[in-house]
Amino acid sequence: MNKVRDNRSSQNIRSLGRSIPGQVVLVLQGGGALGSYQAGVYQALHEAGIEPDWIIGTSIGAINASLIAGNAPQNRLSRLRKFWKRMEQKPIWSNMFPGFSEKLSYWSTLTNGIPGFFRPNPLAHAGDDYPLGADRAGYYSTEPLEQTLTELVDFDLVNNCNPRLTVGAAHVRTSQMRYFDSRDSKLGVKHIMASGALPPAFPAIRIDGELYWDGGILSNTPTEAVFDDNPRRNSLIFAVHMWNPSGAEPTTMAEVLNRHKDVQYSSRIASQIARQQQAHRLRHVISQLAARIPEAERNSDTVRELACYGCPTRMHVVRLLAPQLDRENHTKDIDFSPSGIRQRWEAGYAHTRAVLDHSPWTGEFDPLSGVILHEQMEVMSAAAE
């Protein structure tokens, strides 16, 4: 997972600290085994001397976020490696039959779980109406994850809020999204587990008497938390995506199942960004119009109230997208094979290094643009030229 840098790249990395346009925010989607891509993204940032000021995560994104926020900077990468090493599902068959080992690994995961993450709950198969209880109603138990996180994450550091940590969870009773934020209250291992409690596989997690499921079933791309923050701040947002919002028309049932998951969990991010670009442009327009009003009128209560709808902040969103691996299918989110974890980690590292080398957030931009989107593939194409 280590790369050799050329001199030009190293010079670019050293100058990054002077070009960061505001707070650094790392936004991490949910996606199970695909989350090793996020670890590669963090490695590239870490090696560039860029530590996030704020991390927002859902599901596996919340787990990775806690491993970063809950450790000192010098220990974060090693703790991520330790966690993902524990997640590895060892190959059952040789590589003589491409695809066969992956299928056996898939069935082994379904049957036996992942040590350090989840294990089967036999009573869940006693019948659909068997009274498991609200805290145990899932096909697997996530008690092993609780033990793993308790060992690898220092929640005293998390609650020091450096970086700030926000994790999203779905309130079971009301279907409302809830963001647990270390800026506002103390976070513990249950908050991280709640964010990753994906039904029906995992049981809901109870916090302050209420049950919560995986936030990804409501919003798997929690960038909205940055846009809606109060007060807003100039930001460089690395939005790390594992599910592809764009894809070809499926022609087989395997392709249908794979595309269905991508559509479901990409969370309409393109339309969300478009709406935020429109809203922030209007806020910039209001700010500029307010500045043109004569001072005597500008200080009136009515004008002040209207001017409050304006906002001069600018947010650069760098969208990083995990690649589709060879023979990848709808089971990719439980592909905890060593090769799958390694390939996605390395891809996250390479993609982020390319983006950092190019630094697309530098330069001149439309003064009315409050949200500027930088697509990873566009950045990498420009860098290649």
mmCIF file of C-alpha atoms in Angstrom:
data_model
loop_
_atom_site.group_PDB
_atom_site.id
_atom_site.type_symbol
_atom_site.label_atom_id
_atom_site.label_comp_id
_atom_site.label_asym_id
_atom_site.label_seq_id
_atom_site.Cartn_x
_atom_site.Cartn_y
_atom_site.Cartn_z
ATOM 1 C CA MET A 1 0.000 0.000 0.000
ATOM 2 C CA ASN A 2 3.039 2.285 -0.164
ATOM 3 C CA LYS A 3 3.945 4.183 -3.314
ATOM 4 C CA VAL A 4 7.145 5.812 -4.619
ATOM 5 C CA ARG A 5 6.798 9.528 -5.301
ATOM 6 C CA ASP A 6 8.569 11.530 -7.992
ATOM 7 C CA ASN A 7 10.195 14.896 -7.176
ATOM 8 C CA ARG A 8 7.501 16.974 -8.876
ATOM 9 C CA SER A 9 4.769 15.214 -6.924
ATOM 10 C CA SER A 10 6.605 15.698 -3.620
ATOM 11 C CA GLN A 11 6.961 19.428 -4.291
ATOM 12 C CA ASN A 12 3.241 19.675 -5.000
ATOM 13 C CA ILE A 13 2.440 17.848 -1.764
ATOM 14 C CA ARG A 14 4.616 20.199 0.299
ATOM 15 C CA SER A 15 2.802 23.245 -1.089
ATOM 16 C CA LEU A 16 -0.683 21.896 -0.348
ATOM 17 C CA GLY A 17 -0.891 23.390 3.124
ATOM 18 C CA ARG A 18 -0.790 26.885 1.612
ATOM 19 C CA SER A 19 -3.560 26.140 -0.900
ATOM 20 C CA ILE A 20 -6.267 24.634 1.315
ATOM 21 C CA PRO A 21 -9.328 26.926 0.990
ATOM 22 C CA GLY A 22 -10.851 26.466 4.445
ATOM 23 C CA GLN A 23 -11.583 23.562 6.758
ATOM 24 C CA VAL A 24 -10.869 20.062 5.431
ATOM 25 C CA VAL A 25 -13.929 17.795 5.579
ATOM 26 C CA LEU A 26 -13.850 14.064 4.861
ATOM 27 C CA VAL A 27 -17.262 12.584 3.954
ATOM 28 C CA LEU A 28 -17.437 8.790 3.946
ATOM 29 C CA GLN A 29 -20.283 6.721 2.465
ATOM 30 C CA GLY A 30 -21.515 3.388 3.708
ATOM 31 C CA GLY A 31 -20.613 0.315 1.697
ATOM 32 C CA GLY A 32 -19.275 -2.555 3.788
ATOM 33 C CA ALA A 33 -16.119 -4.072 2.359
ATOM 34 C CA LEU A 34 -15.887 -1.263 -0.187
ATOM 35 C CA GLY A 35 -14.788 0.952 2.714
ATOM 36 C CA SER A 36 -11.158 -0.098 2.299
ATOM 37 C CA TYR A 37 -11.116 2.469 -0.537
ATOM 38 C CA GLN A 38 -11.691 5.149 2.118
ATOM 39 C CA ALA A 39 -8.653 3.947 4.044
ATOM 40 C CA GLY A 40 -6.523 4.485 0.933
ATOM 41 C CA VAL A 41 -7.942 7.993 0.568
ATOM 42 C CA TYR A 42 -6.988 8.792 4.143
ATOM 43 C CA GLN A 43 -3.483 7.361 3.670
ATOM 44 C CA ALA A 44 -2.847 9.766 0.777
ATOM 45 C CA LEU A 45 -4.136 12.728 2.780
ATOM 46 C CA HIS A 46 -2.103 11.699 5.819
ATOM 47 C CA GLU A 47 1.111 11.358 3.842
ATOM 48 C CA ALA A 48 0.461 14.791 2.326
ATOM 49 C CA GLY A 49 0.245 16.259 5.826
ATOM 50 C CA ILE A 50 -3.495 16.941 5.480
ATOM 51 C CA GLU A 51 -5.515 15.886 8.511
ATOM 52 C CA PRO A 52 -9.283 16.443 8.363
ATOM 53 C CA ASP A 53 -10.866 19.054 10.600
ATOM 54 C CA TRP A 54 -14.203 17.265 10.383
ATOM 55 C CA ILE A 55 -15.148 13.704 9.398
ATOM 56 C CA ILE A 56 -18.715 12.712 8.564
ATOM 57 C CA GLY A 57 -19.506 9.041 8.074
ATOM 58 C CA THR A 58 -22.298 6.562 7.635
ATOM 59 C CA SER A 59 -22.058 2.799 8.230
ATOM 60 C CA ILE A 60 -18.540 1.590 7.308
ATOM 61 C CA GLY A 61 -17.759 5.262 6.764
ATOM 62 C CA ALA A 62 -18.613 5.909 10.416
ATOM 63 C CA ILE A 63 -16.338 3.034 11.457
ATOM 64 C CA ASN A 64 -13.398 4.348 9.406
ATOM 65 C CA ALA A 65 -14.130 7.854 10.687
ATOM 66 C CA SER A 66 -14.007 6.692 14.312
ATOM 67 C CA LEU A 67 -10.679 4.942 13.717
ATOM 68 C CA ILE A 68 -9.256 8.232 12.451
ATOM 69 C CA ALA A 69 -10.849 10.573 14.990
ATOM 70 C CA GLY A 70 -10.237 8.178 17.870
ATOM 71 C CA ASN A 71 -6.471 7.981 17.477
ATOM 72 C CA ALA A 72 -3.536 10.387 17.507
ATOM 73 C CA PRO A 73 -2.408 11.380 13.983
ATOM 74 C CA GLN A 74 0.721 9.209 14.139
ATOM 75 C CA ASN A 75 -1.384 6.126 14.999
ATOM 76 C CA ARG A 76 -4.363 6.577 12.673
ATOM 77 C CA LEU A 77 -2.997 4.780 9.642
ATOM 78 C CA SER A 78 -1.741 1.799 11.644
ATOM 79 C CA ARG A 79 -5.137 1.442 13.345
ATOM 80 C CA LEU A 80 -6.902 1.486 9.976
ATOM 81 C CA ARG A 81 -4.540 -1.216 8.741
ATOM 82 C CA LYS A 82 -5.114 -3.269 11.872
ATOM 83 C CA PHE A 83 -8.882 -3.047 11.501
ATOM 84 C CA TRP A 84 -8.914 -3.992 7.821
ATOM 85 C CA LYS A 85 -6.473 -6.832 8.427
ATOM 86 C CA ARG A 86 -8.977 -8.271 10.907
ATOM 87 C CA MET A 87 -11.740 -7.959 8.329
ATOM 88 C CA GLU A 88 -9.955 -10.143 5.778
ATOM 89 C CA GLN A 89 -11.795 -13.315 4.801
ATOM 90 C CA LYS A 90 -9.045 -15.775 3.999
ATOM 91 C CA PRO A 91 -9.229 -17.496 0.579
ATOM 92 C CA ILE A 92 -10.850 -20.906 0.776
ATOM 93 C CA TRP A 93 -9.788 -22.136 -2.645
ATOM 94 C CA SER A 94 -6.784 -21.626 -4.848
ATOM 95 C CA ASN A 95 -6.805 -19.116 -7.712
ATOM 96 C CA MET A 96 -6.833 -21.925 -10.276
ATOM 97 C CA PHE A 97 -10.542 -21.282 -10.880
ATOM 98 C CA PRO A 98 -11.180 -17.524 -11.270
ATOM 99 C CA GLY A 99 -14.332 -16.462 -9.479
ATOM 100 C CA PHE A 100 -14.801 -19.742 -7.611
ATOM 101 C CA SER A 101 -12.821 -18.665 -4.561
ATOM 102 C CA GLU A 102 -14.834 -15.429 -4.407
ATOM 103 C CA LYS A 103 -18.097 -17.382 -4.407
ATOM 104 C CA LEU A 104 -16.894 -19.672 -1.638
ATOM 105 C CA SER A 105 -15.728 -16.623 0.328
ATOM 106 C CA TYR A 106 -19.169 -15.053 -0.114
ATOM 107 C CA TRP A 107 -20.965 -18.114 1.228
ATOM 108 C CA SER A 108 -18.455 -18.437 4.051
ATOM 109 C CA THR A 109 -19.152 -14.840 5.073
ATOM 110 C CA LEU A 110 -22.904 -15.432 5.023
ATOM 111 C CA THR A 111 -22.526 -18.637 7.026
ATOM 112 C CA ASN A 112 -19.808 -17.737 9.511
ATOM 113 C CA GLY A 113 -19.681 -13.944 9.550
ATOM 114 C CA ILE A 114 -16.443 -11.948 9.849
ATOM 115 C CA PRO A 115 -14.318 -12.331 13.009
ATOM 116 C CA GLY A 116 -14.090 -8.985 14.748
ATOM 117 C CA PHE A 117 -17.168 -7.680 12.934
ATOM 118 C CA PHE A 118 -20.273 -9.869 13.059
ATOM 119 C CA ARG A 119 -21.293 -13.446 13.810
ATOM 120 C CA PRO A 120 -24.468 -15.425 13.022
ATOM 121 C CA ASN A 121 -27.491 -15.173 15.266
ATOM 122 C CA PRO A 122 -28.952 -18.719 15.100
ATOM 123 C CA LEU A 123 -32.243 -17.727 16.741
ATOM 124 C CA ALA A 124 -33.016 -15.438 13.789
ATOM 125 C CA HIS A 125 -33.721 -18.599 11.796
ATOM 126 C CA ALA A 126 -36.197 -19.952 14.336
ATOM 127 C CA GLY A 127 -39.043 -18.427 12.348
ATOM 128 C CA ASP A 128 -40.115 -14.982 11.172
ATOM 129 C CA ASP A 129 -42.376 -14.551 14.199
ATOM 130 C CA TYR A 130 -39.907 -15.756 16.811
ATOM 131 C CA PRO A 131 -39.638 -13.095 19.567
ATOM 132 C CA LEU A 132 -35.983 -12.086 19.340
ATOM 133 C CA GLY A 133 -36.442 -8.728 21.044
ATOM 134 C CA ALA A 134 -35.840 -5.322 19.484
ATOM 135 C CA ASP A 135 -32.138 -5.279 20.399
ATOM 136 C CA ARG A 136 -31.429 -8.705 18.876
ATOM 137 C CA ALA A 137 -33.654 -8.686 15.797
ATOM 138 C CA GLY A 138 -31.065 -9.343 13.122
ATOM 139 C CA TYR A 139 -29.533 -12.279 11.306
ATOM 140 C CA TYR A 140 -26.165 -11.487 12.887
ATOM 141 C CA SER A 141 -24.827 -10.109 16.141
ATOM 142 C CA THR A 142 -22.432 -7.152 16.000
ATOM 143 C CA GLU A 143 -20.995 -7.732 19.469
ATOM 144 C CA PRO A 144 -17.602 -8.587 17.869
ATOM 145 C CA LEU A 145 -17.570 -5.126 16.254
ATOM 146 C CA GLU A 146 -18.208 -3.510 19.622
ATOM 147 C CA GLN A 147 -15.189 -5.327 21.049
ATOM 148 C CA THR A 148 -13.030 -4.360 18.062
ATOM 149 C CA LEU A 149 -13.949 -0.681 18.204
ATOM 150 C CA THR A 150 -13.512 -0.549 21.977
ATOM 151 C CA GLU A 151 -9.986 -1.837 21.500
ATOM 152 C CA LEU A 152 -8.982 0.299 18.501
ATOM 153 C CA VAL A 153 -10.783 3.599 19.161
ATOM 154 C CA ASP A 154 -10.085 6.010 22.032
ATOM 155 C CA PHE A 155 -13.417 7.750 22.554
ATOM 156 C CA ASP A 156 -11.825 10.310 24.863
ATOM 157 C CA LEU A 157 -9.907 11.490 21.791
ATOM 158 C CA VAL A 158 -13.101 11.379 19.709
ATOM 159 C CA ASN A 159 -14.790 13.681 22.183
ATOM 160 C CA ASN A 160 -11.879 16.113 22.152
ATOM 161 C CA CYS A 161 -13.400 17.038 18.775
ATOM 162 C CA ASN A 162 -10.076 17.204 16.947
ATOM 163 C CA PRO A 163 -11.178 16.277 14.381
ATOM 164 C CA ARG A 164 -14.899 16.792 14.816
ATOM 165 C CA LEU A 165 -16.799 13.566 14.182
ATOM 166 C CA THR A 166 -20.359 13.231 12.890
ATOM 167 C CA VAL A 167 -22.098 9.911 12.209
ATOM 168 C CA GLY A 168 -25.516 9.398 10.656
ATOM 169 C CA ALA A 169 -28.172 6.940 11.852
ATOM 170 C CA ALA A 170 -31.839 6.306 11.044
ATOM 171 C CA HIS A 171 -34.308 6.664 13.907
ATOM 172 C CA VAL A 172 -36.399 3.492 13.730
ATOM 173 C CA ARG A 173 -39.653 4.878 15.147
ATOM 174 C CA THR A 174 -39.834 8.082 13.085
ATOM 175 C CA SER A 175 -37.793 7.304 9.934
ATOM 176 C CA GLN A 176 -35.843 10.507 10.593
ATOM 177 C CA MET A 177 -32.133 10.930 9.948
ATOM 178 C CA ARG A 178 -30.150 11.710 13.088
ATOM 179 C CA TYR A 179 -26.612 13.050 13.002
ATOM 180 C CA PHE A 180 -24.676 12.401 16.200
ATOM 181 C CA ASP A 181 -21.992 15.089 16.433
ATOM 182 C CA SER A 182 -19.017 15.222 18.803
ATOM 183 C CA ARG A 183 -19.312 19.022 18.765
ATOM 184 C CA ASP A 184 -22.708 18.808 20.421
ATOM 185 C CA SER A 185 -22.562 15.720 22.653
ATOM 186 C CA LYS A 186 -20.334 12.851 23.727
ATOM 187 C CA LEU A 187 -20.045 9.948 21.315
ATOM 188 C CA GLY A 188 -19.393 6.345 22.259
ATOM 189 C CA VAL A 189 -19.090 2.968 20.604
ATOM 190 C CA LYS A 190 -22.894 2.602 20.389
ATOM 191 C CA HIS A 191 -23.162 5.659 18.126
ATOM 192 C CA ILE A 192 -20.728 4.121 15.648
ATOM 193 C CA MET A 193 -22.497 0.765 15.768
ATOM 194 C CA ALA A 194 -25.892 2.433 15.276
ATOM 195 C CA SER A 195 -24.647 4.101 12.116
ATOM 196 C CA GLY A 196 -23.687 0.662 10.765
ATOM 197 C CA ALA A 197 -26.707 -1.346 11.955
ATOM 198 C CA LEU A 198 -27.985 -2.315 8.506
ATOM 199 C CA PRO A 199 -31.257 -4.286 8.684
ATOM 200 C CA PRO A 200 -32.155 -7.082 8.426
ATOM 201 C CA ALA A 201 -28.582 -8.322 8.783
ATOM 202 C CA PHE A 202 -27.776 -6.361 11.930
ATOM 203 C CA PRO A 203 -30.031 -5.478 14.865
ATOM 204 C CA ALA A 204 -30.863 -1.881 15.719
ATOM 205 C CA ILE A 205 -28.746 -0.180 18.390
ATOM 206 C CA ARG A 206 -30.362 1.568 21.332
ATOM 207 C CA ILE A 207 -29.135 5.036 22.296
ATOM 208 C CA ASP A 208 -30.830 7.054 25.053
ATOM 209 C CA GLY A 209 -33.747 4.628 24.968
ATOM 210 C CA GLU A 210 -34.325 4.886 21.202
ATOM 211 C CA LEU A 211 -33.460 2.410 18.446
ATOM 212 C CA TYR A 212 -31.368 3.348 15.421
ATOM 213 C CA TRP A 213 -30.523 1.622 12.147
ATOM 214 C CA ASP A 214 -27.824 2.248 9.558
ATOM 215 C CA GLY A 215 -28.029 5.850 8.334
ATOM 216 C CA GLY A 216 -27.422 4.636 4.785
ATOM 217 C CA ILE A 217 -31.036 3.515 4.424
ATOM 218 C CA LEU A 218 -32.027 7.210 4.514
ATOM 219 C CA SER A 219 -28.934 9.082 3.314
ATOM 220 C CA ASN A 220 -25.840 7.143 2.391
ATOM 221 C CA THR A 221 -23.934 10.247 1.297
ATOM 222 C CA PRO A 222 -24.026 12.595 4.288
ATOM 223 C CA THR A 223 -22.526 15.643 2.520
ATOM 224 C CA GLU A 224 -25.736 17.457 3.437
ATOM 225 C CA ALA A 225 -24.426 17.787 6.987
ATOM 226 C CA VAL A 226 -21.695 20.151 5.733
ATOM 227 C CA PHE A 227 -24.029 22.253 3.610
ATOM 228 C CA ASP A 228 -26.519 22.597 6.475
ATOM 229 C CA ASP A 229 -23.955 23.284 9.215
ATOM 230 C CA ASN A 230 -24.322 26.384 11.335
ATOM 231 C CA PRO A 231 -22.298 28.479 11.000
ATOM 232 C CA ARG A 232 -21.131 27.569 7.500
ATOM 233 C CA ARG A 233 -17.419 27.746 6.804
ATOM 234 C CA ASN A 234 -15.255 27.794 3.705
ATOM 235 C CA SER A 235 -14.507 24.121 3.120
ATOM 236 C CA LEU A 236 -12.536 21.653 1.053
ATOM 237 C CA ILE A 237 -14.723 18.549 1.093
ATOM 238 C CA PHE A 238 -13.388 15.157 0.046
ATOM 239 C CA ALA A 239 -16.578 13.194 -0.655
ATOM 240 C CA VAL A 240 -15.615 9.531 -0.904
ATOM 241 C CA HIS A 241 -18.086 7.392 -2.845
ATOM 242 C CA MET A 242 -18.147 3.628 -3.197
ATOM 243 C CA TRP A 243 -21.366 3.282 -5.218
ATOM 244 C CA ASN A 244 -21.369 4.463 -8.814
ATOM 245 C CA PRO A 245 -24.275 6.827 -9.599
ATOM 246 C CA SER A 246 -23.759 6.245 -13.338
ATOM 247 C CA GLY A 247 -23.742 2.896 -15.101
ATOM 248 C CA ALA A 248 -24.642 0.932 -18.200
ATOM 249 C CA GLU A 249 -28.020 -0.669 -18.801
ATOM 250 C CA PRO A 250 -28.037 -4.126 -17.175
ATOM 251 C CA THR A 251 -28.609 -7.080 -19.501
ATOM 252 C CA THR A 252 -28.352 -9.998 -17.062
ATOM 253 C CA MET A 253 -29.860 -10.629 -13.648
ATOM 254 C CA ALA A 254 -26.388 -10.353 -12.104
ATOM 255 C CA GLU A 255 -26.004 -6.918 -13.682
ATOM 256 C CA VAL A 256 -29.495 -5.938 -12.498
ATOM 257 C CA LEU A 257 -28.638 -6.841 -8.893
ATOM 258 C CA ASN A 258 -25.325 -4.989 -9.090
ATOM 259 C CA ARG A 259 -26.800 -1.860 -10.689
ATOM 260 C CA HIS A 260 -29.704 -1.876 -8.237
ATOM 261 C CA LYS A 261 -27.315 -1.564 -5.291
ATOM 262 C CA ASP A 262 -25.365 1.225 -6.974
ATOM 263 C CA VAL A 263 -28.569 3.175 -7.631
ATOM 264 C CA GLN A 264 -29.915 2.529 -4.145
ATOM 265 C CA TYR A 265 -26.842 3.548 -2.183
ATOM 266 C CA SER A 266 -25.423 6.342 -4.342
ATOM 267 C CA SER A 267 -28.208 8.391 -2.687
ATOM 268 C CA ARG A 268 -29.051 10.755 -5.557
ATOM 269 C CA ILE A 269 -25.823 12.634 -4.921
ATOM 270 C CA ALA A 270 -25.797 14.329 -8.340
ATOM 271 C CA SER A 271 -29.195 15.968 -7.780
ATOM 272 C CA GLN A 272 -28.238 16.881 -4.195
ATOM 273 C CA ILE A 273 -25.089 18.661 -5.359
ATOM 274 C CA ALA A 274 -27.015 20.457 -8.133
ATOM 275 C CA ARG A 275 -29.571 21.764 -5.628
ATOM 276 C CA GLN A 276 -26.836 22.884 -3.246
ATOM 277 C CA GLN A 277 -25.047 24.694 -6.073
ATOM 278 C CA GLN A 278 -28.258 26.572 -6.868
ATOM 279 C CA ALA A 279 -28.972 27.392 -3.218
ATOM 280 C CA HIS A 280 -25.456 28.631 -2.498
ATOM 281 C CA ARG A 281 -25.383 30.682 -5.677
ATOM 282 C CA LEU A 282 -28.526 32.447 -4.481
ATOM 283 C CA ARG A 283 -26.870 33.050 -1.097
ATOM 284 C CA HIS A 284 -23.917 34.688 -2.858
ATOM 285 C CA VAL A 285 -26.299 36.784 -4.956
ATOM 286 C CA ILE A 286 -28.088 37.979 -1.802
ATOM 287 C CA SER A 287 -24.778 38.872 -0.162
ATOM 288 C CA GLN A 288 -23.680 40.917 -3.152
ATOM 289 C CA LEU A 289 -27.030 42.661 -3.487
ATOM 290 C CA ALA A 290 -27.038 43.523 0.219
ATOM 291 C CA ALA A 291 -23.597 45.085 -0.147
ATOM 292 C CA ARG A 292 -24.991 47.432 -2.832
ATOM 293 C CA ILE A 293 -27.746 48.816 -0.617
ATOM 294 C CA PRO A 294 -26.960 52.252 0.857
ATOM 295 C CA GLU A 295 -25.628 51.957 4.394
ATOM 296 C CA ALA A 296 -28.532 53.867 5.937
ATOM 297 C CA GLU A 297 -31.023 51.335 4.561
ATOM 298 C CA ARG A 298 -28.718 48.367 5.095
ATOM 299 C CA ASN A 299 -28.905 48.840 8.854
ATOM 300 C CA SER A 300 -32.697 48.693 8.974
ATOM 301 C CA ASP A 301 -34.210 45.668 10.706
ATOM 302 C CA THR A 302 -35.991 44.526 7.533
ATOM 303 C CA VAL A 303 -32.895 44.628 5.333
ATOM 304 C CA ARG A 304 -30.767 42.974 7.999
ATOM 305 C CA GLU A 305 -33.240 40.115 8.273
ATOM 306 C CA LEU A 306 -33.314 39.624 4.503
ATOM 307 C CA ALA A 307 -29.533 39.901 4.241
ATOM 308 C CA CYS A 308 -29.169 37.035 6.718
ATOM 309 C CA TYR A 309 -30.259 34.682 3.923
ATOM 310 C CA GLY A 310 -27.027 35.525 2.155
ATOM 311 C CA CYS A 311 -23.778 33.649 2.727
ATOM 312 C CA PRO A 312 -20.311 34.358 1.245
ATOM 313 C CA THR A 313 -18.789 30.947 2.069
ATOM 314 C CA ARG A 314 -17.401 28.715 -0.661
ATOM 315 C CA MET A 315 -17.251 24.941 -0.604
ATOM 316 C CA HIS A 316 -15.076 22.913 -2.968
ATOM 317 C CA VAL A 317 -16.357 19.330 -3.259
ATOM 318 C CA VAL A 318 -13.835 16.772 -4.553
ATOM 319 C CA ARG A 319 -15.722 13.610 -5.413
ATOM 320 C CA LEU A 320 -13.653 10.417 -5.277
ATOM 321 C CA LEU A 321 -15.189 7.223 -6.663
ATOM 322 C CA ALA A 322 -14.129 3.638 -5.954
ATOM 323 C CA PRO A 323 -13.455 1.604 -9.110
ATOM 324 C CA GLN A 324 -15.310 -1.481 -10.235
ATOM 325 C CA LEU A 325 -13.029 -4.483 -9.916
ATOM 326 C CA ASP A 326 -12.855 -7.431 -12.316
ATOM 327 C CA ARG A 327 -15.715 -9.904 -11.790
ATOM 328 C CA GLU A 328 -17.323 -7.502 -9.316
ATOM 329 C CA ASN A 329 -21.028 -8.127 -8.672
ATOM 330 C CA HIS A 330 -23.799 -7.302 -6.223
ATOM 331 C CA THR A 331 -21.923 -9.091 -3.418
ATOM 332 C CA LYS A 332 -19.051 -6.580 -3.593
ATOM 333 C CA ASP A 333 -19.992 -4.975 -0.279
ATOM 334 C CA ILE A 334 -19.199 -8.231 1.528
ATOM 335 C CA ASP A 335 -16.066 -8.950 -0.510
ATOM 336 C CA PHE A 336 -13.670 -9.020 2.418
ATOM 337 C CA SER A 337 -11.094 -11.006 0.465
ATOM 338 C CA PRO A 338 -7.485 -9.841 0.944
ATOM 339 C CA SER A 339 -7.214 -9.031 -2.765
ATOM 340 C CA GLY A 340 -10.443 -7.022 -2.783
ATOM 341 C CA ILE A 341 -9.423 -5.020 0.287
ATOM 342 C CA ARG A 342 -5.937 -4.421 -1.128
ATOM 343 C CA GLN A 343 -7.119 -3.351 -4.591
ATOM 344 C CA ARG A 344 -9.659 -0.880 -3.254
ATOM 345 C CA TRP A 345 -7.223 0.541 -0.697
ATOM 346 C CA GLU A 346 -4.601 1.062 -3.418
ATOM 347 C CA ALA A 347 -7.177 2.657 -5.732
ATOM 348 C CA GLY A 348 -8.239 5.122 -3.025
ATOM 349 C CA TYR A 349 -4.603 6.013 -2.444
ATOM 350 C CA ALA A 350 -3.806 6.479 -6.147
ATOM 351 C CA HIS A 351 -6.942 8.495 -6.900
ATOM 352 C CA THR A 352 -6.365 10.851 -3.988
ATOM 353 C CA ARG A 353 -2.681 11.327 -4.806
ATOM 354 C CA ALA A 354 -3.633 12.323 -8.354
ATOM 355 C CA VAL A 355 -6.180 14.828 -7.069
ATOM 356 C CA LEU A 356 -3.741 16.292 -4.537
ATOM 357 C CA ASP A 357 -1.072 16.684 -7.209
ATOM 358 C CA HIS A 358 -3.496 18.661 -9.384
ATOM 359 C CA SER A 359 -5.194 20.659 -6.564
ATOM 360 C CA PRO A 360 -8.258 21.629 -8.649
ATOM 361 C CA TRP A 361 -9.542 23.984 -5.928
ATOM 362 C CA THR A 362 -6.780 26.502 -6.697
ATOM 363 C CA GLY A 363 -7.272 29.273 -9.269
ATOM 364 C CA GLU A 364 -10.037 31.700 -10.194
ATOM 365 C CA PHE A 365 -13.723 30.792 -9.978
ATOM 366 C CA ASP A 366 -17.057 32.459 -10.623
ATOM 367 C CA PRO A 367 -17.550 34.804 -7.626
ATOM 368 C CA LEU A 368 -21.212 33.744 -7.438
ATOM 369 C CA SER A 369 -20.351 30.037 -7.132
ATOM 370 C CA GLY A 370 -20.732 28.842 -3.558
ATOM 371 C CA VAL A 371 -20.395 25.090 -4.236
ATOM 372 C CA ILE A 372 -17.824 23.963 -6.811
ATOM 373 C CA LEU A 373 -17.705 20.293 -7.779
ATOM 374 C CA HIS A 374 -14.457 18.636 -8.857
ATOM 375 C CA GLU A 375 -14.979 15.181 -10.344
ATOM 376 C CA GLN A 376 -12.122 12.752 -9.788
ATOM 377 C CA MET A 377 -12.050 11.483 -13.385
ATOM 378 C CA GLU A 378 -12.025 15.021 -14.805
ATOM 379 C CA VAL A 379 -9.170 15.977 -12.492
ATOM 380 C CA MET A 380 -7.165 12.877 -13.378
ATOM 381 C CA SER A 381 -7.737 13.438 -17.109
ATOM 382 C CA ALA A 382 -6.580 17.039 -16.821
ATOM 383 C CA ALA A 383 -3.528 15.955 -14.838
ATOM 384 C CA ALA A 384 -2.618 13.392 -17.527
ATOM 385 C CA GLU A 385 -2.667 16.095 -20.185
#
